[in-house]
JSON list of C-alpha atoms in Angstrom, two decimals:
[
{"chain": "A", "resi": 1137, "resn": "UNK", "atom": "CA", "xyz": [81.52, 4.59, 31.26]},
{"chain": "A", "resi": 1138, "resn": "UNK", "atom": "CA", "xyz": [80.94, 1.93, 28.99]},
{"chain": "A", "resi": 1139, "resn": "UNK", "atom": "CA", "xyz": [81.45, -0.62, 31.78]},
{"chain": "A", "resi": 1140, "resn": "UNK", "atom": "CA", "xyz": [78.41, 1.34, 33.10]},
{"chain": "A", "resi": 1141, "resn": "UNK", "atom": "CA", "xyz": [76.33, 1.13, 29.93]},
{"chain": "A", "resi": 1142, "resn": "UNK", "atom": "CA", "xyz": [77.14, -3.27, 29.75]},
{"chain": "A", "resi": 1143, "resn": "UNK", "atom": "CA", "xyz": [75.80, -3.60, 33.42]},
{"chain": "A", "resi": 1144, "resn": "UNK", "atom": "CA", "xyz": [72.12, -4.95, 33.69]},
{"chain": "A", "resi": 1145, "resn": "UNK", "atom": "CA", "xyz": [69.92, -3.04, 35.97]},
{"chain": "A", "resi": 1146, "resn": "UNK", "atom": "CA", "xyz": [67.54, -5.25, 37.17]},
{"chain": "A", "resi": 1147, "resn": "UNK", "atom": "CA", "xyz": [64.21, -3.95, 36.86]},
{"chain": "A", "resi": 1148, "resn": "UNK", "atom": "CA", "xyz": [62.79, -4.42, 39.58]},
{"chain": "A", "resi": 1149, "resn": "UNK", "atom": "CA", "xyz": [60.41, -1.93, 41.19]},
{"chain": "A", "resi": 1150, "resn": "UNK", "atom": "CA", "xyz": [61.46, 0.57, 43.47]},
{"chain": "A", "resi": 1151, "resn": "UNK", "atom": "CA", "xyz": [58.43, 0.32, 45.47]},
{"chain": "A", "resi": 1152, "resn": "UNK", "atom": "CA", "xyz": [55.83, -1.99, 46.27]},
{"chain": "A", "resi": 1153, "resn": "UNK", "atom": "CA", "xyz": [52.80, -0.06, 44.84]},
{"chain": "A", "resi": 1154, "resn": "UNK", "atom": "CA", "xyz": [54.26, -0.18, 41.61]},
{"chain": "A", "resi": 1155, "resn": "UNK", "atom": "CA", "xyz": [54.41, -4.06, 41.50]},
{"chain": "A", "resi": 1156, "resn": "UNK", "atom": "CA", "xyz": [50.12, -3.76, 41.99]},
{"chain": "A", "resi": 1157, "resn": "UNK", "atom": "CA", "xyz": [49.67, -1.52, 39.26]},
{"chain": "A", "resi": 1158, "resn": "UNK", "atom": "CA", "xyz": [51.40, -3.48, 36.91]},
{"chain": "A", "resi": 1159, "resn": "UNK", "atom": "CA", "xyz": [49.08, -6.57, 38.19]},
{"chain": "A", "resi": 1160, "resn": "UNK", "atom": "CA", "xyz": [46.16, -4.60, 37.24]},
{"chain": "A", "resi": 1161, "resn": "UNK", "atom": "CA", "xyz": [47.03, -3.23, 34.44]},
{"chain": "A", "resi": 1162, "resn": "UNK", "atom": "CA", "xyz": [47.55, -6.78, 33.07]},
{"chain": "A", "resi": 1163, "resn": "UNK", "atom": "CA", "xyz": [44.29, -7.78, 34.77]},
{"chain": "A", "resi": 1164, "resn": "UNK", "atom": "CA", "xyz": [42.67, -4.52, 32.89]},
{"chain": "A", "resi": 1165, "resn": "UNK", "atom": "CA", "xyz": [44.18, -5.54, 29.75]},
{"chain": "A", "resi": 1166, "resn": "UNK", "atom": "CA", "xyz": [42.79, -9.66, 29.88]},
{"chain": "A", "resi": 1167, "resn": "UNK", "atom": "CA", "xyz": [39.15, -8.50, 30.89]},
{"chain": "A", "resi": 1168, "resn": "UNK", "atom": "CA", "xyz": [39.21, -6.09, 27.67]},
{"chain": "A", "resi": 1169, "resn": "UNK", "atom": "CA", "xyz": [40.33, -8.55, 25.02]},
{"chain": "A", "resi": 1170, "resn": "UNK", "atom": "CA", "xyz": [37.12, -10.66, 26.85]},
{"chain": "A", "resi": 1171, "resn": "UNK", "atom": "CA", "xyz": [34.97, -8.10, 26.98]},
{"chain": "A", "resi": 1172, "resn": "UNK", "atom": "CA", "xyz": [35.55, -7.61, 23.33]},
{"chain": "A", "resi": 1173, "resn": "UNK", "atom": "CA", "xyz": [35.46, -11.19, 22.49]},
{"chain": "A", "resi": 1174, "resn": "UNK", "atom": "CA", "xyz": [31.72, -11.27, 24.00]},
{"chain": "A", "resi": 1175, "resn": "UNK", "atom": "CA", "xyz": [30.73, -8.22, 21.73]},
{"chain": "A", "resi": 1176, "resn": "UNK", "atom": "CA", "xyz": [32.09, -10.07, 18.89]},
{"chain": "A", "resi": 1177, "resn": "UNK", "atom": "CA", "xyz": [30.17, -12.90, 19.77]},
{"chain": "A", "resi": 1178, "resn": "UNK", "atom": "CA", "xyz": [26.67, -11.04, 20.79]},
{"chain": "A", "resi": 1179, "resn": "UNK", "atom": "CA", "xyz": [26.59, -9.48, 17.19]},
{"chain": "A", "resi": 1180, "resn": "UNK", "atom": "CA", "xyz": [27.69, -11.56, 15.02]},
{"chain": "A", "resi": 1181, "resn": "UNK", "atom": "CA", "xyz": [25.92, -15.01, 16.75]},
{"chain": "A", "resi": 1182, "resn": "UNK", "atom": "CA", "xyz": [22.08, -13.43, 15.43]},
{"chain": "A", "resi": 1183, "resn": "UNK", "atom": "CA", "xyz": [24.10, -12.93, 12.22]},
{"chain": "A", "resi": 1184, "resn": "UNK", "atom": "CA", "xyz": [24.88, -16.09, 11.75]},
{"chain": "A", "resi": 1185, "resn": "UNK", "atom": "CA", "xyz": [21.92, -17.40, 12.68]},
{"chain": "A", "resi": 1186, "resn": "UNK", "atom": "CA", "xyz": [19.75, -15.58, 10.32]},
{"chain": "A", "resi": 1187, "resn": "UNK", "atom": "CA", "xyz": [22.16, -16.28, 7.92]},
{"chain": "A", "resi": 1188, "resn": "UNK", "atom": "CA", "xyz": [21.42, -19.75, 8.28]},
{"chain": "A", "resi": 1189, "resn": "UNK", "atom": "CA", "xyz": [17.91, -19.60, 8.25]},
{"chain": "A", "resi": 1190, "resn": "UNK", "atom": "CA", "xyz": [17.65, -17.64, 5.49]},
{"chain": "A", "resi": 1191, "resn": "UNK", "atom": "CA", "xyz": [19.89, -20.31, 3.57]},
{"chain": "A", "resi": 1192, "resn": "UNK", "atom": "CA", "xyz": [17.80, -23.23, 4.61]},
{"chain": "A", "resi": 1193, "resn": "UNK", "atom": "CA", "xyz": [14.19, -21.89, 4.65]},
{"chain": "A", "resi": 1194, "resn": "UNK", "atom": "CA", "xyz": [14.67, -19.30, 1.66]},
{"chain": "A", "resi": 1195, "resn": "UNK", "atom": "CA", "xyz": [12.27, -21.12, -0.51]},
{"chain": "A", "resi": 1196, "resn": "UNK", "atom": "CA", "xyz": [9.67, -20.73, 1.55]},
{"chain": "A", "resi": 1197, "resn": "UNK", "atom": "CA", "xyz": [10.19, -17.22, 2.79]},
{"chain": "A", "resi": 1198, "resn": "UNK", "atom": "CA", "xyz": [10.57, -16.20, -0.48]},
{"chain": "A", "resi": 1199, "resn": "UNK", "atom": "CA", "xyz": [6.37, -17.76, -1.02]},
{"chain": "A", "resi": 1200, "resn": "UNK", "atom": "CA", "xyz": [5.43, -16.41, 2.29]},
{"chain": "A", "resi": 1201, "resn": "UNK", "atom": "CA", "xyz": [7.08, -12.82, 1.10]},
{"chain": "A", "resi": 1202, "resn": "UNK", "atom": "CA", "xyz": [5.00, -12.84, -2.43]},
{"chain": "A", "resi": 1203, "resn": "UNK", "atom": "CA", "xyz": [2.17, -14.49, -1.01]},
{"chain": "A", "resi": 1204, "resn": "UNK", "atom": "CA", "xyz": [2.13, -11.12, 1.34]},
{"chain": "A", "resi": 1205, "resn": "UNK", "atom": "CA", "xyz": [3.45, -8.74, -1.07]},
{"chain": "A", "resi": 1206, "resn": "UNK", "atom": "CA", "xyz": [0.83, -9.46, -3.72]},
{"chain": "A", "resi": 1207, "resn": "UNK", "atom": "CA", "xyz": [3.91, -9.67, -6.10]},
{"chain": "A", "resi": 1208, "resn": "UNK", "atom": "CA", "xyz": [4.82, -12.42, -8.68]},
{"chain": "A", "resi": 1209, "resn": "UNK", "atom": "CA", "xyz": [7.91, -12.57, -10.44]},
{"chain": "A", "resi": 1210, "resn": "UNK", "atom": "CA", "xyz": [8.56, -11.33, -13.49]},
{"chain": "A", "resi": 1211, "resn": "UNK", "atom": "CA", "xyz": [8.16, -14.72, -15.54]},
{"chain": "A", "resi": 1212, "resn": "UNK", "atom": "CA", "xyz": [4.41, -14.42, -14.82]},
{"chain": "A", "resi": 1213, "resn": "UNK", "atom": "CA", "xyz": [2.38, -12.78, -17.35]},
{"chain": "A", "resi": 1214, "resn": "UNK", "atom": "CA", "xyz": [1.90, -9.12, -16.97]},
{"chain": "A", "resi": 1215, "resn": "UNK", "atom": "CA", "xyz": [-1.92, -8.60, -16.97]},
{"chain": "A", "resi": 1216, "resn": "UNK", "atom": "CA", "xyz": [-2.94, -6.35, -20.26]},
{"chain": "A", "resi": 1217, "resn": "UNK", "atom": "CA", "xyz": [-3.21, -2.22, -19.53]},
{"chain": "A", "resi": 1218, "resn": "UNK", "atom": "CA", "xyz": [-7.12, -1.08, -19.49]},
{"chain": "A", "resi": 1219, "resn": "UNK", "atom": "CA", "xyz": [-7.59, 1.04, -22.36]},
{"chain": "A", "resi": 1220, "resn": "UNK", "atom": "CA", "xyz": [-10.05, 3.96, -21.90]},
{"chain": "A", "resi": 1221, "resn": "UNK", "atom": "CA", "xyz": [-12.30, 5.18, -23.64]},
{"chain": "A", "resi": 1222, "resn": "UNK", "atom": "CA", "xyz": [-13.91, 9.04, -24.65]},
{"chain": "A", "resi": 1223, "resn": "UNK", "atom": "CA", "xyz": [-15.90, 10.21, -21.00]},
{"chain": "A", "resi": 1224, "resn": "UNK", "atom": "CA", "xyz": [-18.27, 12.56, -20.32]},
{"chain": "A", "resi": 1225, "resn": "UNK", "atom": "CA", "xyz": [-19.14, 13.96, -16.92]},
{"chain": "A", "resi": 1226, "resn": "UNK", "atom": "CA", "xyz": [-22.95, 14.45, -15.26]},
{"chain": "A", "resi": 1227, "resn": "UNK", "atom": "CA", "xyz": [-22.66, 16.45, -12.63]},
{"chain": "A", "resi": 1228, "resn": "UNK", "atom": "CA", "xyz": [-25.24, 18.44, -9.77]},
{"chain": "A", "resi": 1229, "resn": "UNK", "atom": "CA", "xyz": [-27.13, 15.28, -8.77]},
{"chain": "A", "resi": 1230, "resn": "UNK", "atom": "CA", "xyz": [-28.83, 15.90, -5.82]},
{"chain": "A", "resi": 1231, "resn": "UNK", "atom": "CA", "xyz": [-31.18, 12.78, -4.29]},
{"chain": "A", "resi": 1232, "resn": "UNK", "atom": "CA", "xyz": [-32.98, 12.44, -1.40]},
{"chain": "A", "resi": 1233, "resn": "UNK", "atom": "CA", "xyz": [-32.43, 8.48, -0.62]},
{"chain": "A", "resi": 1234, "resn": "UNK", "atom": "CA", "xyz": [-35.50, 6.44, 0.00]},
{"chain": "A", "resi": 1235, "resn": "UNK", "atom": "CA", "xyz": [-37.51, 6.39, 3.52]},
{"chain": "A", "resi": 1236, "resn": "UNK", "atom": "CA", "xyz": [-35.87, 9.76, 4.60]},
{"chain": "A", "resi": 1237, "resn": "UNK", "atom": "CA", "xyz": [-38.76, 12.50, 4.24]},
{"chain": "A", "resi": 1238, "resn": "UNK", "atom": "CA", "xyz": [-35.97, 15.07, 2.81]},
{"chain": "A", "resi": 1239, "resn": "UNK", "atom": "CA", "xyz": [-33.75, 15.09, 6.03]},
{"chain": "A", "resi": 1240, "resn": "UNK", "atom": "CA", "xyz": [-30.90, 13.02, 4.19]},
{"chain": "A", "resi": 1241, "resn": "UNK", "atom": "CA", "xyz": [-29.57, 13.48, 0.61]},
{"chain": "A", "resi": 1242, "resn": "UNK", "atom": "CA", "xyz": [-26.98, 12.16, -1.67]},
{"chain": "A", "resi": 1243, "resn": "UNK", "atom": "CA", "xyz": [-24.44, 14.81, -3.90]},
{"chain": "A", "resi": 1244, "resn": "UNK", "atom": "CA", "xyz": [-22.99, 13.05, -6.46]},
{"chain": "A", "resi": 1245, "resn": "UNK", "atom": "CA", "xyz": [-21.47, 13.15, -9.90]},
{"chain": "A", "resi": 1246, "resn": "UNK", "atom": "CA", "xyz": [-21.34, 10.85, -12.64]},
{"chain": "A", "resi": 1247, "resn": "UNK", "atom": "CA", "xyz": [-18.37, 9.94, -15.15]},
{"chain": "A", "resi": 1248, "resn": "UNK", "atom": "CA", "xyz": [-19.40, 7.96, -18.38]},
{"chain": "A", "resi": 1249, "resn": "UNK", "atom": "CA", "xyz": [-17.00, 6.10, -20.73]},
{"chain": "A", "resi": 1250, "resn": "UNK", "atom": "CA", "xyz": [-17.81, 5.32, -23.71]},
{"chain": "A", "resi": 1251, "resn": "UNK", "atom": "CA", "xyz": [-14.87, 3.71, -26.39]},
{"chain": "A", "resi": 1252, "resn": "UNK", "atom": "CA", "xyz": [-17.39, 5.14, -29.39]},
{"chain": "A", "resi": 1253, "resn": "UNK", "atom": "CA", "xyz": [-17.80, 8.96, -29.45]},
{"chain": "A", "resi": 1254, "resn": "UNK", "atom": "CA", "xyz": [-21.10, 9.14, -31.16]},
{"chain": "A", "resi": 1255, "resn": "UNK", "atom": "CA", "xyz": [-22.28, 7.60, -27.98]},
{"chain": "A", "resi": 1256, "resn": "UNK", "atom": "CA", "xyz": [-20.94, 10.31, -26.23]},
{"chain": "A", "resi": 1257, "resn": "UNK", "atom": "CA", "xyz": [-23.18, 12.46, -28.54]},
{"chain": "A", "resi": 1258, "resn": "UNK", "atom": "CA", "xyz": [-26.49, 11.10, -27.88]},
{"chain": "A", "resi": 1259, "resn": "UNK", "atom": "CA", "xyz": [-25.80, 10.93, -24.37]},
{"chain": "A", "resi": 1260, "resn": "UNK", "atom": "CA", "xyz": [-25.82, 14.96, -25.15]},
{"chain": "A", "resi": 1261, "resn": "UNK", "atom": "CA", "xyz": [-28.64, 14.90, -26.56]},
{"chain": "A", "resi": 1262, "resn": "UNK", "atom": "CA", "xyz": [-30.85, 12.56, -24.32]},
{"chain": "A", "resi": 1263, "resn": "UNK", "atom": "CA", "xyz": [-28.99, 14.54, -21.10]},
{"chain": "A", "resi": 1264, "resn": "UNK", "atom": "CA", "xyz": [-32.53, 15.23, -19.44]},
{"chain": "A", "resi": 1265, "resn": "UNK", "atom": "CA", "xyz": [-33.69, 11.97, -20.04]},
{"chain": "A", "resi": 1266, "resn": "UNK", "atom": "CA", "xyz": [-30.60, 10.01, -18.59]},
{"chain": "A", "resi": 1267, "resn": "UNK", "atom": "CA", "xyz": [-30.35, 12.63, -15.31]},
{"chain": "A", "resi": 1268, "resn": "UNK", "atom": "CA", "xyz": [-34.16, 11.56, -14.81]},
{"chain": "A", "resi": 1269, "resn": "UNK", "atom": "CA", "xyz": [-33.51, 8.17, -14.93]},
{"chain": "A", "resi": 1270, "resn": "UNK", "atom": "CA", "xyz": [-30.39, 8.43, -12.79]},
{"chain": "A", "resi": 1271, "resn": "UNK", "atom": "CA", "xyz": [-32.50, 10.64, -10.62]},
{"chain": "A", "resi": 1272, "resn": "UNK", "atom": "CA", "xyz": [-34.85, 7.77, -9.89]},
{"chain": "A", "resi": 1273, "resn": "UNK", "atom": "CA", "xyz": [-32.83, 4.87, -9.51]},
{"chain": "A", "resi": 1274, "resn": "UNK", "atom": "CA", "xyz": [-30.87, 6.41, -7.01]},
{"chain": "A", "resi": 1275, "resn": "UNK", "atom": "CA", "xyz": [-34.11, 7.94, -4.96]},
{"chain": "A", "resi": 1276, "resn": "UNK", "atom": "CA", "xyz": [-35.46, 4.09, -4.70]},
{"chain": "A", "resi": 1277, "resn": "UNK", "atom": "CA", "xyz": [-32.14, 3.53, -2.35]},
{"chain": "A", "resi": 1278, "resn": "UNK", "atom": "CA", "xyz": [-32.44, 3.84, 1.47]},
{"chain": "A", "resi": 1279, "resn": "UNK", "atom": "CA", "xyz": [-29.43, 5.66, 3.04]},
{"chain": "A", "resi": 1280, "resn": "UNK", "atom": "CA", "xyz": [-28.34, 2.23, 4.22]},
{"chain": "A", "resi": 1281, "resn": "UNK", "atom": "CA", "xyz": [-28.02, 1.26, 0.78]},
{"chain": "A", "resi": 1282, "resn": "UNK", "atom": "CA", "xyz": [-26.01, 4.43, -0.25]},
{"chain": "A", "resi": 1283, "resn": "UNK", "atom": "CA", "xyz": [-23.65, 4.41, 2.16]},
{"chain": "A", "resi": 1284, "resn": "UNK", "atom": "CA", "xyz": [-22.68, 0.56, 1.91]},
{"chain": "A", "resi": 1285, "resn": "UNK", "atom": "CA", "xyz": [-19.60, 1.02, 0.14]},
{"chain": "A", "resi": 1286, "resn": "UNK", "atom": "CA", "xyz": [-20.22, -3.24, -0.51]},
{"chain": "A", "resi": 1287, "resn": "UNK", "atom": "CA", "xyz": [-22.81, -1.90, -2.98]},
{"chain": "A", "resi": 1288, "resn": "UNK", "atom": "CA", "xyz": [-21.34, 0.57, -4.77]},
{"chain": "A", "resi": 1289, "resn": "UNK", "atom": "CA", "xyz": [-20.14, -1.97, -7.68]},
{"chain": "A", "resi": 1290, "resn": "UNK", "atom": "CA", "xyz": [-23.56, -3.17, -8.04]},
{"chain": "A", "resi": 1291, "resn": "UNK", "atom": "CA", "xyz": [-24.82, 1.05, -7.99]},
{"chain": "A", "resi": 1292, "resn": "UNK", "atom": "CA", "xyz": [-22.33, 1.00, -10.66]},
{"chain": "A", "resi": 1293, "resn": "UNK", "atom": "CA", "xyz": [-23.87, -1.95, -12.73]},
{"chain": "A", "resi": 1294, "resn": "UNK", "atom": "CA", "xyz": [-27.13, -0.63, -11.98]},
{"chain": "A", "resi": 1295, "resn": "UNK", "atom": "CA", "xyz": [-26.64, 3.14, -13.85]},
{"chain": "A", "resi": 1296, "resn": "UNK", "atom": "CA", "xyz": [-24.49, 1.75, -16.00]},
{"chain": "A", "resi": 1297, "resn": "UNK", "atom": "CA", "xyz": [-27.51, -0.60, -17.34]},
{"chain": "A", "resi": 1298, "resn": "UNK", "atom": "CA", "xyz": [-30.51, 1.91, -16.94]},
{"chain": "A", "resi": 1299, "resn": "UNK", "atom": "CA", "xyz": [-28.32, 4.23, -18.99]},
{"chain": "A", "resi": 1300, "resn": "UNK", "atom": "CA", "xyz": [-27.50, 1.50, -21.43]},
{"chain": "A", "resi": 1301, "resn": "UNK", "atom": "CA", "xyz": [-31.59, 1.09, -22.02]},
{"chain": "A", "resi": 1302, "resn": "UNK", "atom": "CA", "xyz": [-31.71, 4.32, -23.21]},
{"chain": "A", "resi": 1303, "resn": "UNK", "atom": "CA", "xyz": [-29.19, 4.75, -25.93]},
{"chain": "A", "resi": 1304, "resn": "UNK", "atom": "CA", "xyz": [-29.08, 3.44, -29.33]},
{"chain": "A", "resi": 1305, "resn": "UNK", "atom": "CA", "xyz": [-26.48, 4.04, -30.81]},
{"chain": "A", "resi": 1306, "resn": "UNK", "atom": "CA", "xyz": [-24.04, 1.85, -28.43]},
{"chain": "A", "resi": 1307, "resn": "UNK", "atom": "CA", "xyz": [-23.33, 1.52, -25.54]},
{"chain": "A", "resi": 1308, "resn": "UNK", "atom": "CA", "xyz": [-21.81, 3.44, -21.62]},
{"chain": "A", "resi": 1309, "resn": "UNK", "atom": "CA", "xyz": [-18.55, 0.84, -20.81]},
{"chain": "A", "resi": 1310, "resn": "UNK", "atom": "CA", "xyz": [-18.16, 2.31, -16.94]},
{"chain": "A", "resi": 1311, "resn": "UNK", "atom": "CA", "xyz": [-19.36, 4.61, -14.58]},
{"chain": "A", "resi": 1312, "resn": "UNK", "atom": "CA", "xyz": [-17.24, 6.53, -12.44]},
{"chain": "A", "resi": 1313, "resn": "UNK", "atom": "CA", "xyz": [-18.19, 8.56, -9.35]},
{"chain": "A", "resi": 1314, "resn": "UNK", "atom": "CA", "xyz": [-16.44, 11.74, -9.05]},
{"chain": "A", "resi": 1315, "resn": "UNK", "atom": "CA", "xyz": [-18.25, 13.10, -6.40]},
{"chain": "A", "resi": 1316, "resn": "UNK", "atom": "CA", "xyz": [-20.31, 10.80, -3.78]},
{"chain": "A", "resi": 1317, "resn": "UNK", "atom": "CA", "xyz": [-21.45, 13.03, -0.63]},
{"chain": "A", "resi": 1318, "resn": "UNK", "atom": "CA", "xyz": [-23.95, 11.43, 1.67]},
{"chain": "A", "resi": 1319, "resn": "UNK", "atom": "CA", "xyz": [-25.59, 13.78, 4.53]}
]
């Protein structure tokens, strides 16, 4: 038996089909390692490239990036927080803007900061004079104007000013709108 075991079989196939599928499957086997070659290739080949421009143009994507951003870096100085003052709000203002005849009107309500609080106080106590004045100002606008969000800075200005003329004691820093309806 062991003289059995030493002999060689050859190993050959015992039929001819057999010879094919070992053909393919060797064929089957070459066109995977390719096919995965070509995947390796296909992904990491855009990698690389971006990796490259990104190394050599960094500079200025980094200035188009901020430039779009709006952001600086941090070695910039920070601009200084806006300290508020004491407010007061005016509110049920109901105009009917210039050149309408009634048919349009403007809802809105005022905010008024003021960094003093005794300014504040006679603001209290001149209330009916600075709603009149508000009052008119804002009737001499034509609905154009009012709805011209462009001109709401210089609306601003304007109240802020008229309001100014009337106190004495100091003076209104901002106006705010907290309520701006236009029908």
């Amino acid at each position: 038996m062991a003289e059995r075991a030493q002999q060689s079989v050859p190993e050959t196939p015992d039929a001819p089909g057999e010879k094919v599928a070992q053909d393919t499957q060797e064929n089957r086997s070459s066109g995977s390692w390719l096919s995965r070659l070509l995947i390796v290739a296909l992904t990491l080949g855009p990698a690389a490239a971006g990796a490259w421009l990104a190394y050599f143009y960094y500079p200025s994507l980094a200035q188009a990036a901020e430039q779009f951003s709006g952001t600086k870096d941090d070695k910039e100085e920070k601009k200084p927080s806006v300290e508020y003052g004491q407010f007061m709000e005016l509110q049920g203002f109901i105009v009917n803007p210039a050149g309408t005849d009634g048919t349009r009107y403007l809802m809105i309500n005022l905010g008024l900061e003021s960094a003093k609080g005794d300014v504040l106080e006679e603001l209290k106590e001149k209330e009916i004079v600075v709603r009149d004045t508000v009052l008119k100002l804002l009737g001499q606008r034509t609905v154009e104007e009012l709805a011209d969000i462009s001109l709401r800075a210089q609306l601003k200005k304007e109240l802020r000013e008229a309001v100014n003329g009337i106190l004495q004691k100091g003076k209104i820093d901002r106006v705010y709108f907290t309520q701006y309806v236009l029908q």
